[in-house]
Amino acid sequence: MREAMDPWIFVIASYVIGIGATLAMVAWSLLAMRRAEKRRDSARSAGRGAGANS
Amino acid sequence: MHGFANPARFLRIARWLMPLCMGTGLVVALLALGWGLFVAPAERLQGETVRIVYLHVPAAWLGMAGWMGIAGASFTEIVWRHPLAGIAAKACAVPGAVFTGVCLLTGSLWGRPAWGTWWVWDGRLTSMLVLLFLYFGWMALSQASEASDGGQSAGRVGAPAIFGLVGAVNVPIIHYSVIWWNSQHQPPSITMGKSAMSGDFLMPLLAAMLGFTLIFAGVVLARMRAILAGQQAEARLRRKARAEVEAF
């Protein structure tokens, strides 16, 4: 005999996992990009400053 | 293609293309999922659980597409020494692994009500799990080879490129597994120019695939920008340190 299962539990769990993972990945990628570009820009301006001092 | 080998030109294009892909992708994917969840009908045999298809199939497609992206970039790196190819391969790995994981988890959640089990060791599920392990292996190898040469390998083809090409063997195995072997998993519903699905299910599915593909492209472009910016900052700091040592 098969147990009765509420299909919506499985559907909602799938959507939570799928949407959650996608949004987390998008946010992580954007933050990593912003952080890396800020680091590059500060390295660039530090280099310019050093060039002006020498 | 070699026109895009110039990082400055790539950055000029990526600056407007990345937000366009990501924004459009998020809107299209959310609309498609809403369509699948609230508008599309339940299926005659599977009932409401069929709605998992609107996440499961795009995730499976992008899990495989991510590895094909790694393989294509590896081939380009080996043959043409394209300076952005290694960066593109690295940028494909995380979104590819995330979508492979989503495919496995949503598949398991679909399998329980449809088959009565969370997991079976059949060809399709096992080859998809192997793909996830290939992603983990590729990422570990890529980090290890970067750490061992301290970022000095520009222009030299490394082990990750070879691994990326060899691992592509698994993609046709995943695709044909349901044809070659007796499988619990159903055979492909959508093939080139043909579909066994009714339009009520097919339209939101195609919209979801388009939306998630655009998100994938946006994430890859964002990660390429991050890796490139990291390399540029590193090179600048190294040059500055060398100049300071020489001046001393």
XYZ file of C-alpha atoms in Angstrom:
302
model
C 0.000 0.000 0.000
C 1.390 3.437 -0.949
C 1.445 6.112 1.694
C -0.443 9.309 0.854
C 1.924 12.204 0.292
C 1.198 15.879 -0.122
C 2.820 16.756 -3.466
C 3.015 20.456 -2.622
C 5.643 19.797 0.072
C 7.991 18.421 -2.607
C 7.130 21.174 -5.100
C 7.691 23.985 -2.571
C 10.927 22.416 -1.273
C 12.221 22.232 -4.874
C 11.362 25.868 -5.559
C 12.959 27.034 -2.298
C 16.178 25.134 -3.100
C 16.276 26.209 -6.764
C 15.423 29.889 -6.270
C 17.481 30.179 -3.074
C 20.601 28.661 -4.642
C 20.271 30.824 -7.765
C 19.801 34.083 -5.836
C 22.666 33.239 -3.451
C 24.954 32.514 -6.420
C 23.969 35.788 -8.161
C 24.543 37.823 -4.966
C 27.890 36.101 -4.253
C 29.126 36.676 -7.827
C 28.140 40.362 -7.800
C 29.748 40.952 -4.393
C 32.946 39.158 -5.450
C 33.061 41.264 -8.629
C 32.525 44.560 -6.761
C 35.168 43.643 -4.170
C 37.753 42.611 -6.804
C 37.178 45.728 -8.918
C 37.463 47.965 -5.853
C 40.746 46.244 -4.947
C 42.056 46.742 -8.495
C 41.070 50.421 -8.482
C 42.751 51.051 -5.136
C 45.905 49.256 -6.342
C 45.810 51.412 -9.467
C 45.446 54.662 -7.511
C 48.169 53.572 -5.048
C 50.452 52.928 -8.023
C 49.700 56.368 -9.438
C 50.361 57.956 -6.046
C 53.696 56.154 -5.762
C 54.584 57.280 -9.303
C 53.782 60.896 -8.435
C 55.927 60.731 -5.265
C 58.997 59.327 -6.966
C 36.792 35.367 -31.765
C 40.347 36.626 -31.318
C 38.902 40.147 -31.185
C 37.590 39.276 -27.712
C 41.045 38.085 -26.606
C 41.789 41.639 -25.561
C 40.771 41.967 -21.867
C 40.065 45.715 -22.260
C 37.629 45.033 -25.105
C 36.047 42.175 -23.146
C 35.539 44.459 -20.134
C 33.931 47.145 -22.326
C 31.373 44.582 -23.554
C 30.900 42.801 -20.206
C 30.161 46.093 -18.418
C 26.759 46.441 -20.169
C 26.127 42.804 -21.124
C 26.422 41.373 -17.581
C 23.639 43.459 -15.935
C 21.477 43.029 -19.051
C 21.773 39.219 -18.945
C 21.332 39.028 -15.185
C 18.375 41.442 -14.969
C 16.505 39.981 -17.963
C 17.269 36.454 -16.797
C 15.929 37.053 -13.279
C 12.701 38.610 -14.611
C 12.128 35.890 -17.250
C 12.975 33.045 -14.840
C 10.702 34.353 -12.074
C 7.828 34.903 -14.538
C 8.333 31.409 -15.996
C 8.395 29.824 -12.528
C 5.234 31.729 -11.576
C 3.639 30.495 -14.814
C 4.658 26.934 -14.049
C 3.555 27.118 -10.426
C 0.227 28.976 -10.708
C -0.977 28.888 -14.349
C 0.224 25.638 -15.966
C -2.065 22.641 -15.345
C -1.249 19.594 -13.213
C -0.285 16.474 -15.175
C -2.709 13.554 -15.548
C -0.449 10.903 -13.957
C 2.056 12.870 -11.880
C -0.358 15.503 -10.594
C 1.123 18.634 -9.006
C 4.666 17.234 -8.717
C 5.173 17.861 -12.449
C 5.740 21.536 -11.533
C 9.251 20.542 -10.366
C 10.127 20.152 -14.078
C 10.358 23.960 -14.483
C 13.382 23.987 -12.164
C 14.795 20.508 -12.670
C 15.212 20.586 -16.463
C 16.835 24.068 -16.710
C 19.204 23.058 -13.861
C 20.127 19.809 -15.667
C 20.688 21.647 -18.953
C 22.901 24.279 -17.300
C 24.841 21.683 -15.297
C 25.837 20.048 -18.598
C 26.228 23.375 -20.448
C 28.595 24.570 -17.701
C 30.926 21.641 -18.329
C 30.708 22.155 -22.098
C 31.700 25.774 -21.383
C 34.746 24.528 -19.433
C 35.608 22.076 -22.235
C 35.207 24.740 -24.965
C 37.315 27.239 -23.028
C 39.955 24.542 -22.343
C 40.113 23.687 -26.050
C 40.483 27.395 -26.907
C 43.214 27.731 -24.279
C 45.134 24.727 -25.579
C 44.832 25.514 -29.301
C 44.893 29.335 -29.463
C 46.326 30.320 -26.052
C 43.438 32.767 -25.765
C 44.230 34.881 -22.646
C 40.600 34.907 -21.483
C 39.938 31.185 -22.044
C 41.312 30.013 -18.680
C 39.367 32.788 -16.939
C 36.153 31.763 -18.755
C 36.648 28.116 -17.727
C 37.153 29.147 -14.104
C 34.047 31.356 -14.241
C 31.869 28.490 -15.558
C 32.790 26.059 -12.759
C 30.804 27.454 -9.811
C 27.491 28.131 -11.637
C 27.811 24.749 -13.370
C 28.318 22.976 -10.031
C 25.453 24.922 -8.390
C 23.002 23.981 -11.158
C 24.158 20.352 -11.106
C 23.508 20.294 -7.353
C 20.066 21.895 -7.841
C 19.280 19.287 -10.525
C 20.226 16.410 -8.209
C 18.295 17.799 -5.226
C 15.129 18.674 -7.191
C 15.354 15.303 -8.951
C 15.507 13.563 -5.596
C 12.508 15.590 -4.357
C 10.626 14.612 -7.530
C 11.676 10.962 -7.292
C 10.201 10.427 -3.833
C 6.521 11.022 -4.809
C 6.914 9.802 -8.428
C 9.027 6.644 -7.957
C 8.629 6.076 -4.217
C 12.370 6.580 -3.581
C 14.775 9.493 -3.117
C 17.561 7.907 -5.130
C 18.316 4.988 -7.470
C 21.744 4.074 -8.821
C 20.707 4.158 -12.466
C 22.660 5.550 -15.419
C 21.160 9.060 -15.526
C 21.322 9.830 -11.811
C 24.766 8.296 -11.333
C 26.309 10.089 -14.337
C 24.850 13.392 -13.081
C 26.397 12.749 -9.646
C 29.713 12.007 -11.381
C 29.385 15.411 -13.114
C 29.085 17.118 -9.702
C 32.237 15.322 -8.494
C 34.009 16.331 -11.733
C 33.177 19.974 -10.972
C 34.569 19.624 -7.426
C 37.708 17.938 -8.782
C 38.174 20.609 -11.461
C 37.842 23.438 -8.927
C 40.320 21.777 -6.537
C 42.804 21.149 -9.370
C 42.448 24.705 -10.656
C 43.112 26.167 -7.189
C 46.015 23.803 -6.565
C 47.720 24.600 -9.871
C 47.260 28.331 -9.238
C 48.698 28.045 -5.735
C 51.685 25.965 -6.883
C 52.857 28.445 -9.534
C 51.848 31.654 -7.739
C 49.938 32.931 -10.783
C 53.022 32.712 -13.011
C 51.457 30.304 -15.515
C 50.117 32.904 -17.983
C 50.420 31.478 -21.496
C 51.115 27.930 -20.258
C 48.443 25.247 -20.558
C 47.806 23.602 -17.211
C 46.281 20.387 -15.938
C 42.790 21.951 -15.488
C 42.516 22.501 -19.265
C 43.309 18.816 -19.942
C 40.907 17.728 -17.188
C 38.201 19.998 -18.648
C 38.522 18.330 -22.055
C 38.680 14.759 -20.740
C 35.729 15.316 -18.378
C 33.531 16.324 -21.341
C 33.224 12.595 -22.109
C 30.663 12.429 -19.297
C 28.226 14.869 -20.981
C 27.099 12.555 -23.842
C 26.994 9.700 -21.293
C 24.490 11.730 -19.237
C 22.441 12.538 -22.323
C 22.297 9.012 -23.767
C 22.172 7.132 -20.437
C 18.374 6.866 -20.605
C 18.604 5.392 -24.124
C 21.587 3.053 -23.612
C 20.506 1.542 -20.281
C 17.239 0.532 -18.621
C 16.511 3.508 -16.454
C 14.020 4.587 -13.862
C 14.381 8.027 -15.405
C 12.141 8.828 -18.368
C 13.660 9.164 -21.878
C 14.200 12.715 -23.246
C 10.914 14.607 -23.794
C 12.478 17.367 -25.882
C 14.804 16.526 -28.755
C 15.981 18.576 -31.752
C 12.830 20.033 -33.347
C 10.525 17.549 -31.568
C 8.713 17.505 -28.264
C 6.611 14.852 -26.575
C 5.233 17.494 -24.196
C 2.002 19.394 -24.590
C 2.315 23.152 -25.175
C 0.781 23.825 -21.740
C 3.940 22.392 -20.132
C 6.438 23.153 -22.901
C 5.986 26.940 -23.065
C 6.725 27.720 -19.380
C 9.554 25.169 -19.496
C 11.200 26.883 -22.485
C 10.735 30.280 -20.803
C 12.380 28.958 -17.610
C 15.270 27.520 -19.631
C 15.787 30.885 -21.350
C 15.621 32.795 -18.049
C 18.067 30.522 -16.212
C 20.420 30.470 -19.213
C 20.555 34.286 -19.149
C 21.230 34.213 -15.376
C 24.012 31.669 -15.988
C 25.558 33.935 -18.672
C 25.337 36.952 -16.331
C 26.984 35.046 -13.475
C 29.787 33.807 -15.764
C 30.444 37.384 -16.976
C 30.435 38.717 -13.384
C 32.871 36.009 -12.268
C 35.129 36.674 -15.294
C 35.206 40.376 -14.357
C 36.067 39.452 -10.751
C 38.904 37.082 -11.768
C 40.284 39.580 -14.281
C 40.182 42.442 -11.747
C 41.914 40.210 -9.179
C 44.690 39.374 -11.660
C 45.125 43.033 -12.617
C 45.357 44.111 -8.964
C 47.856 41.315 -8.292
C 50.012 42.299 -11.285
C 49.961 45.967 -10.283
C 50.965 45.204 -6.676
C 53.738 42.894 -7.906
C 55.059 45.612 -10.251
C 54.960 48.167 -7.437
C 56.831 45.843 -5.067
C 59.476 45.142 -7.751
C 59.906 48.880 -8.414
C 60.339 49.526 -4.691
C 62.949 46.772 -4.375
C 64.870 48.124 -7.393
C 64.716 51.691 -6.029
C 66.026 50.448 -2.666
